[in-house]
Amino acid sequence: MRAWRSWSFRRLRGKVFRKTTLLFVLFWFALWILVNTLVFMHGTIFSDFCTDEKSKRILARVCEEYKEGTLTGDLCEDLCINEQVVYKKCLYYEKGKKVIKATWHGIPIILKSKLENFSAYETFGLLDYQEMQDISSMDIIFLAMLQIKNSLGLELKNTTMPTIWAKYLQGRAEPFSQAELATMWSLLQQEEYMFFKMLQDLSRHVVKVMGSCGHFYAVEYLVAGHAWNQNLFAIEELLDSLSYDSLTSRGAIHKIALSFLDMVKHFENDFSYHLHLCDIKPENFAIRKDLTVVAIDVDMAFFEPKMKDILEQNCTNDADCNFFDCYSTCNVKTRRCGAKRINSNLQVICDKIFRHWFSPSLIDAKANLPLQVQLQQAVQRCAEPLDSDQEQKRLFSELYKLLQTSERQLHE
């Protein structure tokens, strides 16, 4: 009996030891995973963390290069010498892309660059083969056209191309300096800059470029939308700044919705190619004081030729043909995605913007009025896949008329 108890005790002690050892090993394994996860997070997230110290250091480096004659721009003097460009805060920083809020002569602006350092951009290769005085204004325009073609997928003719540097080049007799050419080339490597610059005089639905220094360019400051905002945009702030008091929050939403529809029609019909928006969310748009919708982030905007290149990829099913908010279908025989986008800017705006505004749960006491019910139903249909372009045009017209009539009704 005593021997049996001794054996049982030893067996129990062995089980406890093995269990304790297993728990100890699991604990250290979990700790190892946690430490590596934190290291990974630090390397991927915190290294790109948007800090004031790092942002100011980046701008200081731009000014050092300006004073050394490496780069130039119409904003440099005020940024680096006159101190008329005042840093406020960093808004965004990821994978080198930098977005900074500042003021210029007291006016809020946004400074943007695709890459952090001027040296990160490709150098102006033509300088390796020609003397700077041999590079004419026409050479610059021709190179700009080639860069636009390569980056945006556009075939642009001299007669129709918005001459990006036209005002700067007019009446210029002296040769370009190396700093000027290097600065131009760094800006031409930024697709978003080219979009904004090209459309400056062609669209009121894109943010305005105000100047540049080296690879950083300044655009007008507008408050972006946010998904967590009940109205998606700061409607109350806009109303406070408007000159008339009769407009309600709901009335402002109707005016903004009409501006979204104007933008859709404008992007589809007023350029040589249809402009596709593949990342439609409140954060990528802002509202001016006149309630015009403005695209402030076009990293995922593509004209038709570029859109076809992006969509026409290998696939095994339709899911492989989804590029953010731009969808195509998969041909299972050829295993290639179709080059034509099957959804539209209108459909995605209805789904991600209008559906939020014109949901029965968010509309005011007049939500049960027949007109408001019609508007809700039209938005729901618009947010679903449409059978044809003709159906989309019909629904666009219906939405526009309903919004106009509903806006008038709100003032009655």
Coordinates of C-alpha atoms in Angstrom, one line a residue, residues 14-260:
G14 CA 5.7 13.9 -13.0
K15 CA 2.4 15.0 -14.5
V16 CA 2.6 18.4 -12.7
F17 CA 6.2 18.9 -13.8
R18 CA 5.4 18.1 -17.4
K19 CA 2.3 20.4 -17.3
T20 CA 4.3 23.2 -15.7
T21 CA 7.0 22.8 -18.3
L22 CA 4.5 22.9 -21.1
L23 CA 2.9 26.0 -19.7
F24 CA 6.3 27.6 -19.3
V25 CA 7.2 26.8 -22.9
L26 CA 3.9 28.1 -24.1
F27 CA 4.3 31.3 -22.1
W28 CA 7.8 32.0 -23.6
F29 CA 6.5 31.2 -27.1
A30 CA 3.6 33.6 -26.6
L31 CA 6.0 36.2 -25.3
W32 CA 8.3 35.7 -28.3
I33 CA 5.3 36.2 -30.7
L34 CA 4.3 39.4 -28.8
V35 CA 7.8 40.9 -28.9
N36 CA 8.2 40.1 -32.6
T37 CA 4.7 41.6 -33.3
L38 CA 5.6 44.7 -31.5
V39 CA 8.9 45.0 -33.4
F40 CA 7.1 44.5 -36.6
M41 CA 4.5 47.1 -35.7
H42 CA 7.3 49.5 -34.8
G43 CA 9.0 48.9 -38.1
T44 CA 5.9 49.3 -40.2
I45 CA 3.8 51.8 -38.4
F46 CA 5.7 53.8 -35.9
S47 CA 8.6 54.4 -38.3
D48 CA 6.1 56.3 -40.5
F49 CA 4.4 58.0 -37.5
C50 CA 3.4 61.6 -38.3
T51 CA 5.5 63.6 -35.9
D52 CA 6.1 67.4 -35.8
E53 CA 9.8 66.9 -35.1
K54 CA 10.3 64.8 -38.2
S55 CA 8.1 67.0 -40.4
K56 CA 10.0 70.1 -39.4
R57 CA 13.3 68.3 -40.1
I58 CA 12.1 67.4 -43.6
L59 CA 11.1 71.0 -44.4
A60 CA 14.4 72.2 -43.0
R61 CA 16.2 69.8 -45.4
V62 CA 14.2 71.3 -48.3
C63 CA 15.4 74.8 -47.3
E64 CA 19.0 73.6 -47.0
E65 CA 18.9 72.3 -50.5
Y66 CA 17.2 75.5 -51.7
K67 CA 20.0 77.6 -50.2
E68 CA 22.6 75.2 -51.8
G69 CA 21.0 75.7 -55.2
T70 CA 19.8 72.1 -55.6
L71 CA 16.1 72.9 -55.9
T72 CA 13.9 76.0 -56.3
G73 CA 10.2 77.1 -56.6
D74 CA 7.9 80.1 -56.1
L75 CA 7.2 79.0 -52.5
C76 CA 10.9 78.6 -51.5
E77 CA 11.6 82.3 -50.6
D78 CA 8.6 82.5 -48.3
L79 CA 9.3 79.1 -46.8
C80 CA 13.0 79.4 -46.2
I81 CA 13.9 83.1 -46.1
N82 CA 10.9 85.3 -45.3
E83 CA 9.3 82.7 -42.9
Q84 CA 5.9 83.5 -44.4
V85 CA 5.1 79.8 -44.6
V86 CA 4.5 78.6 -41.0
Y87 CA 4.3 75.0 -40.1
K88 CA 1.2 73.9 -38.2
K89 CA 1.1 70.1 -38.0
C90 CA 1.6 66.8 -39.9
L91 CA -1.6 65.4 -41.3
Y92 CA -0.4 62.2 -43.0
Y93 CA 2.8 60.2 -43.5
E94 CA 3.1 56.8 -45.0
K95 CA 5.7 55.2 -47.2
G96 CA 7.4 58.5 -47.8
K97 CA 4.2 60.4 -48.7
K98 CA 4.0 63.5 -46.6
V99 CA 1.0 65.8 -46.1
I100 CA 1.5 68.9 -43.9
K101 CA -0.8 71.7 -42.8
A102 CA 0.8 75.2 -42.8
T103 CA -0.1 78.8 -43.4
W104 CA 1.1 81.0 -46.2
H105 CA 0.8 84.7 -45.4
G106 CA -1.8 83.7 -42.8
I107 CA -3.8 81.6 -45.3
P108 CA -4.1 77.9 -44.5
I109 CA -2.5 75.6 -47.1
I110 CA -1.5 71.9 -47.4
L111 CA 2.0 70.9 -48.4
K112 CA 2.3 67.5 -50.2
S113 CA 5.0 65.3 -51.6
K114 CA 4.8 61.7 -52.8
L115 CA 8.3 61.0 -51.4
E116 CA 10.0 62.4 -48.4
N117 CA 13.4 63.5 -49.9
F118 CA 14.2 65.4 -53.1
S119 CA 17.0 62.9 -53.8
A120 CA 14.5 60.0 -53.8
Y121 CA 13.1 61.2 -57.2
E122 CA 14.7 60.2 -60.5
T123 CA 17.2 62.8 -61.8
F124 CA 16.5 64.8 -65.0
G125 CA 18.3 62.5 -67.4
L126 CA 18.5 64.9 -70.2
L127 CA 21.1 66.9 -68.3
D128 CA 23.5 64.0 -68.8
Y129 CA 23.4 64.5 -72.6
Q130 CA 22.9 68.2 -73.3
E131 CA 24.1 71.5 -72.0
M132 CA 21.5 73.3 -70.0
Q133 CA 21.4 76.2 -72.4
D134 CA 20.5 73.9 -75.2
I135 CA 17.2 72.8 -73.4
S136 CA 14.4 74.9 -74.8
S137 CA 10.9 75.6 -73.5
M138 CA 9.6 73.2 -76.2
D139 CA 11.9 70.5 -74.9
I140 CA 10.3 70.9 -71.5
I141 CA 6.8 70.8 -72.9
F142 CA 7.6 67.7 -74.9
L143 CA 9.1 65.9 -71.9
A144 CA 6.2 66.9 -69.8
M145 CA 3.9 65.3 -72.4
L146 CA 5.9 62.1 -72.4
Q147 CA 5.8 62.0 -68.6
I148 CA 2.0 62.5 -68.5
K149 CA 1.6 59.8 -71.2
N150 CA 3.6 57.3 -69.2
S151 CA 2.2 58.1 -65.8
L152 CA -1.5 58.8 -66.6
G153 CA -1.8 56.8 -69.7
L154 CA -2.9 59.8 -71.8
E155 CA -2.2 60.7 -75.4
L156 CA -2.0 64.5 -75.3
K157 CA -1.7 66.8 -78.3
N158 CA -0.1 70.2 -78.2
T159 CA -3.4 71.8 -79.2
T160 CA -5.4 70.2 -76.4
M161 CA -2.8 69.7 -73.7
P162 CA -3.2 72.0 -70.7
T163 CA 0.3 73.4 -70.8
I164 CA 1.5 72.7 -67.3
W165 CA 4.3 75.2 -67.4
A166 CA 2.8 77.7 -69.9
K167 CA 2.6 80.7 -67.6
Y168 CA 6.1 80.0 -66.3
L169 CA 7.6 79.6 -69.8
Q170 CA 6.0 82.6 -71.5
G171 CA 8.5 85.3 -72.4
R172 CA 11.5 83.4 -71.0
A173 CA 14.7 84.1 -72.8
E174 CA 17.4 82.8 -70.4
P175 CA 18.3 79.1 -70.1
F176 CA 16.9 77.0 -67.3
S177 CA 19.1 76.4 -64.3
Q178 CA 19.8 72.9 -63.1
A179 CA 17.7 73.5 -60.0
E180 CA 14.7 74.6 -62.1
L181 CA 14.9 71.5 -64.3
A182 CA 15.4 69.1 -61.4
T183 CA 12.5 70.7 -59.5
M184 CA 10.2 70.4 -62.5
W185 CA 11.1 66.8 -63.0
S186 CA 10.5 65.9 -59.3
L187 CA 7.0 67.4 -59.6
L188 CA 6.3 65.7 -62.9
Q189 CA 6.9 62.3 -61.2
Q190 CA 4.0 62.9 -58.9
E191 CA 0.8 61.7 -60.6
E192 CA -1.5 63.6 -58.1
Y193 CA 0.3 66.9 -58.8
M194 CA -0.1 66.4 -62.5
F195 CA -3.8 65.7 -62.1
F196 CA -4.3 68.9 -60.1
K197 CA -2.1 71.0 -62.3
M198 CA -3.7 69.7 -65.6
L199 CA -7.2 70.3 -64.4
Q200 CA -6.6 73.7 -62.8
D201 CA -8.4 75.7 -65.5
L202 CA -10.7 72.9 -66.5
S203 CA -12.5 71.9 -63.4
R204 CA -13.9 73.4 -60.2
H205 CA -14.1 70.0 -58.7
V206 CA -10.4 69.6 -58.0
V207 CA -8.2 71.3 -55.4
K208 CA -6.2 74.3 -56.5
V209 CA -2.3 74.2 -56.6
M210 CA -0.9 77.4 -55.1
G211 CA 2.8 77.0 -55.5
S212 CA 5.8 74.7 -54.9
C213 CA 9.2 74.4 -53.4
G214 CA 11.3 71.6 -54.7
H215 CA 9.3 68.4 -54.6
F216 CA 6.7 69.8 -52.2
Y217 CA 3.7 71.6 -53.7
A218 CA 1.0 73.6 -51.9
V219 CA -2.7 73.2 -52.4
E220 CA -5.6 75.1 -50.9
Y221 CA -6.7 74.0 -47.4
L222 CA -10.1 72.4 -47.3
V223 CA -11.6 70.3 -44.4
A224 CA -11.9 66.7 -45.6
G225 CA -14.9 64.6 -44.9
H226 CA -14.9 61.8 -42.3
A227 CA -16.9 58.6 -42.1
W228 CA -17.4 59.1 -38.3
N229 CA -19.1 62.5 -38.9
Q230 CA -22.9 62.1 -38.8
N231 CA -23.2 64.2 -42.0
L232 CA -19.9 62.9 -43.4
F233 CA -18.8 66.5 -43.8
A234 CA -18.6 69.4 -41.3
I235 CA -21.9 70.9 -42.4
E236 CA -22.4 73.0 -39.3
E237 CA -19.0 74.7 -39.8
L238 CA -19.8 75.5 -43.4
L239 CA -23.2 76.9 -42.5
D240 CA -21.6 79.2 -39.9
S241 CA -19.3 80.7 -42.6
L242 CA -22.1 81.2 -45.2
S243 CA -23.5 84.6 -45.8
Y244 CA -27.2 83.4 -45.7
D245 CA -28.9 82.0 -42.7
S246 CA -31.9 80.3 -44.2
L247 CA -30.1 77.1 -45.3
T248 CA -30.6 74.2 -43.0
S249 CA -28.3 71.2 -42.5
R250 CA -30.6 69.1 -44.6
G251 CA -30.8 71.8 -47.3
A252 CA -27.0 72.0 -47.4
I253 CA -26.8 68.2 -47.9
H254 CA -29.1 68.4 -50.8
K255 CA -26.9 71.1 -52.4
I256 CA -23.8 69.1 -51.8
A257 CA -25.5 66.0 -53.3
L258 CA -26.3 68.0 -56.4
S259 CA -22.7 69.0 -56.6
F260 CA -21.6 65.4 -56.4

